[in-house]
XYZ file of N, CA and C in Angstrom:
363
model
N -3.945 -21.426 -93.292
C -3.288 -22.560 -92.707
C -2.406 -22.127 -91.537
N -1.684 -21.048 -91.733
C -0.814 -20.546 -90.679
C -1.637 -20.084 -89.488
N -2.808 -19.468 -89.812
C -3.673 -19.011 -88.724
C -4.218 -20.199 -87.930
N -4.595 -21.253 -88.606
C -5.134 -22.442 -87.939
C -4.062 -23.100 -87.078
N -2.832 -23.168 -87.620
C -1.734 -23.771 -86.856
C -1.411 -22.921 -85.632
N -1.396 -21.595 -85.815
C -1.106 -20.693 -84.705
C -2.208 -20.798 -83.649
N -3.483 -20.893 -84.116
C -4.600 -21.018 -83.191
C -4.511 -22.346 -82.429
N -4.098 -23.400 -83.126
C -3.945 -24.713 -82.494
C -2.834 -24.683 -81.448
N -1.710 -24.064 -81.782
C -0.608 -23.940 -80.818
C -1.032 -23.093 -79.630
N -1.767 -22.034 -79.918
C -2.242 -21.160 -78.854
C -3.187 -21.927 -77.932
N -4.085 -22.728 -78.518
C -5.010 -23.532 -77.726
C -4.248 -24.579 -76.912
N -3.231 -25.210 -77.518
C -2.413 -26.196 -76.809
C -1.657 -25.564 -75.654
N -1.098 -24.381 -75.864
C -0.366 -23.717 -74.781
C -1.324 -23.261 -73.686
N -2.546 -22.871 -74.055
C -3.537 -22.494 -73.043
C -3.907 -23.700 -72.180
N -4.070 -24.848 -72.827
C -4.397 -26.061 -72.070
C -3.238 -26.436 -71.152
N -2.008 -26.345 -71.672
C -0.832 -26.638 -70.840
C -0.760 -25.682 -69.659
N -0.982 -24.399 -69.932
C -0.952 -23.410 -68.850
C -2.042 -23.688 -67.815
N -3.224 -24.072 -68.294
C -4.323 -24.378 -67.372
C -3.978 -25.586 -66.503
N -3.375 -26.606 -67.114
C -2.974 -27.800 -66.351
C -1.893 -27.439 -65.339
N -0.916 -26.635 -65.764
C 0.148 -26.211 -64.847
C -0.425 -25.408 -63.691
N -1.338 -24.481 -63.998
C -1.939 -23.662 -62.942
C -2.744 -24.515 -61.964
N -3.506 -25.469 -62.491
C -4.304 -26.344 -61.623
C -3.394 -27.191 -60.740
N -2.340 -27.737 -61.324
C -1.400 -28.551 -60.549
C -0.706 -27.704 -59.488
N -0.267 -26.501 -59.888
C 0.416 -25.616 -58.941
C -0.527 -25.207 -57.815
N -1.780 -24.914 -58.145
C -2.743 -24.526 -57.116
C -2.984 -25.681 -56.148
N -3.091 -26.894 -56.668
C -3.306 -28.062 -55.821
C -2.105 -28.288 -54.904
N -0.917 -28.183 -55.454
C 0.296 -28.371 -54.658
C 0.406 -27.286 -53.598
N 0.078 -26.049 -53.972
C 0.151 -24.954 -53.006
C -0.854 -25.138 -51.874
N -2.043 -25.599 -52.203
C -3.049 -25.835 -51.164
C -2.580 -26.938 -50.224
N -2.044 -28.013 -50.783
C -1.543 -29.107 -49.945
C -0.370 -28.648 -49.095
N 0.527 -27.859 -49.684
C 1.674 -27.356 -48.924
C 1.207 -26.437 -47.804
N 0.216 -25.605 -48.090
C -0.313 -24.705 -47.065
C -0.934 -25.497 -45.918
N -1.725 -26.524 -46.245
C -2.339 -27.352 -45.207
C -1.279 -28.088 -44.390
N -0.259 -28.605 -45.066
C 0.795 -29.330 -44.365
C 1.572 -28.392 -43.445
N 1.866 -27.179 -43.922
C 2.590 -26.213 -43.088
C 1.744 -25.798 -41.885
N 0.438 -25.636 -42.100
C -0.444 -25.283 -40.991
C -0.468 -26.415 -39.965
N -0.556 -27.658 -40.447
C -0.554 -28.819 -39.567
C 0.773 -28.933 -38.817
N 1.858 -28.677 -39.524
C 3.181 -28.735 -38.902
C 3.338 -27.668 -37.819
N 2.856 -26.460 -38.093
C 2.927 -25.387 -37.097
C 2.076 -25.729 -35.880
N 0.902 -26.305 -36.117
C 0.032 -26.696 -35.007
C 0.693 -27.779 -34.155
N 1.309 -28.756 -34.807
C 2.007 -29.820 -34.069
C 3.189 -29.256 -33.273
N 3.900 -28.309 -33.858
C 5.030 -27.702 -33.147
C 4.547 -26.968 -31.901
N 3.417 -26.277 -32.004
C 2.859 -25.606 -30.832
C 2.443 -26.618 -29.773
N 1.827 -27.718 -30.199
C 1.427 -28.758 -29.247
C 2.632 -29.371 -28.550
N 3.671 -29.659 -29.317
C 4.880 -30.255 -28.736
C 5.504 -29.299 -27.735
N 5.571 -28.015 -28.080
C 6.150 -27.030 -27.159
C 5.325 -26.945 -25.879
N 4.003 -26.903 -26.015
C 3.134 -26.818 -24.841
C 3.276 -28.057 -23.963
N 3.229 -29.244 -24.580
C 3.278 -30.466 -23.790
C 4.664 -30.711 -23.206
N 5.712 -30.246 -23.891
C 7.049 -30.350 -23.312
C 7.144 -29.483 -22.068
N 6.600 -28.275 -22.151
C 6.590 -27.393 -20.985
C 5.774 -28.011 -19.856
N 4.643 -28.612 -20.196
C 3.804 -29.260 -19.192
C 4.545 -30.424 -18.535
N 5.268 -31.206 -19.332
C 6.003 -32.345 -18.784
C 7.140 -31.870 -17.881
N 7.792 -30.774 -18.252
C 8.854 -30.221 -17.408
C 8.283 -29.793 -16.063
N 7.129 -29.121 -16.077
C 6.511 -28.687 -14.823
C 6.090 -29.880 -13.968
N 5.556 -30.919 -14.598
C 5.177 -32.113 -13.837
C 6.402 -32.787 -13.223
N 7.498 -32.865 -13.968
C 8.731 -33.445 -13.421
C 9.267 -32.602 -12.273
N 9.170 -31.282 -12.397
C 9.611 -30.393 -11.324
C 8.767 -30.618 -10.073
N 7.457 -30.742 -10.249
C 6.554 -30.989 -9.126
C 6.871 -32.328 -8.455
N 7.100 -33.366 -9.265
C 7.453 -34.678 -8.705
C 8.789 -34.607 -7.968
N 9.737 -33.848 -8.505
C 11.033 -33.686 -7.843
C 10.911 -32.979 -6.506
N 10.043 -31.973 -6.448
C 9.840 -31.254 -5.182
C 9.221 -32.178 -4.138
N 8.222 -32.964 -4.544
C 7.602 -33.914 -3.608
C 8.636 -34.926 -3.119
N 9.456 -35.438 -4.026
C 10.490 -36.403 -3.651
C 11.502 -35.773 -2.698
N 11.881 -34.529 -2.951
C 12.839 -33.836 -2.090
C 12.269 -33.640 -0.684
N 11.022 -33.182 -0.596
C 10.408 -32.959 0.719
C 10.283 -34.282 1.475
N 9.878 -35.340 0.789
C 9.782 -36.644 1.441
C 11.135 -37.141 1.930
N 12.170 -36.950 1.117
C 13.517 -37.373 1.520
C 14.007 -36.574 2.719
N 13.735 -35.282 2.730
C 14.142 -34.444 3.871
C 13.429 -34.900 5.136
N 12.155 -35.242 5.026
C 11.431 -35.697 6.221
C 11.984 -37.030 6.729
N 12.344 -37.926 5.822
C 12.941 -39.199 6.245
C 14.292 -38.948 6.908
N 15.098 -38.075 6.320
C 16.409 -37.751 6.908
C 16.235 -37.116 8.281
N 15.241 -36.214 8.409
C 14.989 -35.604 9.725
C 14.601 -36.667 10.745
N 13.758 -37.613 10.351
C 13.350 -38.671 11.276
C 14.551 -39.506 11.699
N 15.429 -39.833 10.746
C 16.617 -40.639 11.078
C 17.558 -39.861 11.989
N 17.777 -38.578 11.682
C 18.681 -37.763 12.513
C 18.119 -37.608 13.924
N 16.827 -37.296 14.039
C 16.233 -37.162 15.371
C 16.241 -38.497 16.105
N 16.039 -39.589 15.364
C 16.061 -40.924 15.953
C 17.436 -41.215 16.557
N 18.495 -40.903 15.813
C 19.854 -41.138 16.321
C 20.178 -40.166 17.448
N 19.755 -38.916 17.297
C 20.064 -37.886 18.282
C 19.322 -38.119 19.597
N 18.188 -38.778 19.544
C 17.380 -39.012 20.740
C 17.620 -40.412 21.296
N 18.805 -40.935 21.059
C 19.217 -42.240 21.586
C 18.279 -43.360 21.155
N 17.980 -43.381 19.869
C 17.232 -44.455 19.229
C 15.819 -44.646 19.783
N 15.182 -43.542 20.131
C 13.774 -43.575 20.518
C 12.961 -42.948 19.382
N 12.130 -43.746 18.766
C 11.392 -43.276 17.598
C 9.970 -42.852 17.954
N 9.620 -42.893 19.220
C 8.233 -42.648 19.585
C 7.751 -41.240 19.243
N 8.619 -40.238 19.218
C 8.190 -38.874 18.896
C 8.340 -38.535 17.414
N 9.110 -39.292 16.665
C 9.464 -38.891 15.299
C 8.941 -39.844 14.227
N 8.098 -40.788 14.619
C 7.592 -41.728 13.629
C 6.719 -41.026 12.590
N 6.097 -39.893 12.960
C 5.272 -39.131 12.015
C 6.092 -38.622 10.838
N 7.298 -38.114 11.146
C 8.196 -37.665 10.073
C 8.505 -38.816 9.115
N 8.784 -39.969 9.699
C 9.148 -41.131 8.894
C 7.982 -41.591 8.016
N 6.797 -41.687 8.598
C 5.627 -42.143 7.837
C 5.290 -41.156 6.721
N 5.219 -39.863 7.058
C 4.882 -38.849 6.047
C 5.951 -38.807 4.961
N 7.214 -38.916 5.351
C 8.299 -38.921 4.368
C 8.204 -40.101 3.424
N 7.939 -41.284 3.971
C 7.799 -42.473 3.124
C 6.600 -42.350 2.185
N 5.494 -41.833 2.693
C 4.303 -41.654 1.848
C 4.600 -40.671 0.720
N 5.275 -39.564 1.031
C 5.612 -38.581 -0.008
C 6.551 -39.170 -1.058
N 7.513 -39.959 -0.623
C 8.437 -40.579 -1.580
C 7.689 -41.551 -2.491
N 6.797 -42.345 -1.923
C 6.025 -43.294 -2.736
C 5.124 -42.545 -3.719
N 4.464 -41.479 -3.257
C 3.620 -40.677 -4.155
C 4.451 -40.091 -5.286
N 5.619 -39.550 -4.953
C 6.477 -38.951 -5.982
C 6.933 -39.988 -7.002
N 7.281 -41.182 -6.541
C 7.734 -42.212 -7.476
C 6.605 -42.692 -8.391
N 5.405 -42.859 -7.840
C 4.274 -43.248 -8.692
C 3.902 -42.134 -9.667
N 3.981 -40.884 -9.208
C 3.683 -39.751 -10.088
C 4.711 -39.669 -11.211
N 5.967 -39.903 -10.879
C 7.028 -39.896 -11.893
C 6.796 -41.021 -12.907
N 6.375 -42.171 -12.440
C 6.079 -43.293 -13.337
C 4.914 -42.956 -14.266
N 3.905 -42.282 -13.730
C 2.764 -41.854 -14.543
C 3.207 -40.848 -15.596
N 4.088 -39.931 -15.245
C 4.585 -38.925 -16.190
C 5.335 -39.603 -17.329
N 6.163 -40.579 -16.999
C 6.957 -41.242 -18.032
C 6.095 -42.091 -18.969
N 4.978 -42.609 -18.484
C 4.116 -43.439 -19.329
C 3.188 -42.614 -20.215
N 2.964 -41.360 -19.867
C 2.022 -40.528 -20.614
C 2.647 -40.093 -21.926
N 1.923 -40.342 -23.035
C 2.360 -39.863 -24.355
C 1.516 -38.646 -24.683
N 2.165 -37.515 -24.741
C 1.422 -36.287 -24.986
C 1.211 -36.020 -26.467
N 2.104 -36.506 -27.294
C 1.990 -36.212 -28.722
C 2.542 -37.379 -29.512
N 2.155 -37.447 -30.768
C 2.536 -38.546 -31.639
C 3.322 -37.971 -32.804
N 4.463 -38.550 -33.103
C 5.320 -38.016 -34.151
C 5.044 -38.619 -35.525
N 3.981 -39.398 -35.663
C 3.688 -39.993 -36.961
C 3.222 -38.925 -37.936
N 3.480 -39.170 -39.215
C 3.003 -38.240 -40.240
C 1.488 -38.350 -40.351
N 0.828 -37.243 -40.616
C -0.629 -37.313 -40.759
C -1.020 -38.109 -41.996
N -2.094 -38.855 -41.893
C -2.571 -39.647 -43.030
C -3.445 -38.761 -43.897
N -3.211 -38.821 -45.192
C -3.972 -37.967 -46.125
C -4.896 -38.805 -46.962
């Protein structure tokens, strides 16, 4: 009787251990997949943040060059006694560069590079 009871307890503890091991293995696999996904998302966010910074820098440079050309046209216009016939090119190119920079900046702000939603399982 004692042997049967001990064997029954041993079988019950083996089943409990098997269930615990299966549950732990499942949780570990899910945790590993989630950590891998999280690391991948972090790399994507870092890459796209760097890309967005470079795009903003490029748009800023275009805006700066366009503004300088407009300022040069205005200064030459005033310095040449309000004759714009020689400096209209500076003004046109400057205005075009400013418009391009503003549209490019608008495009950068509208672009969503990554999504912060949790992955669906």
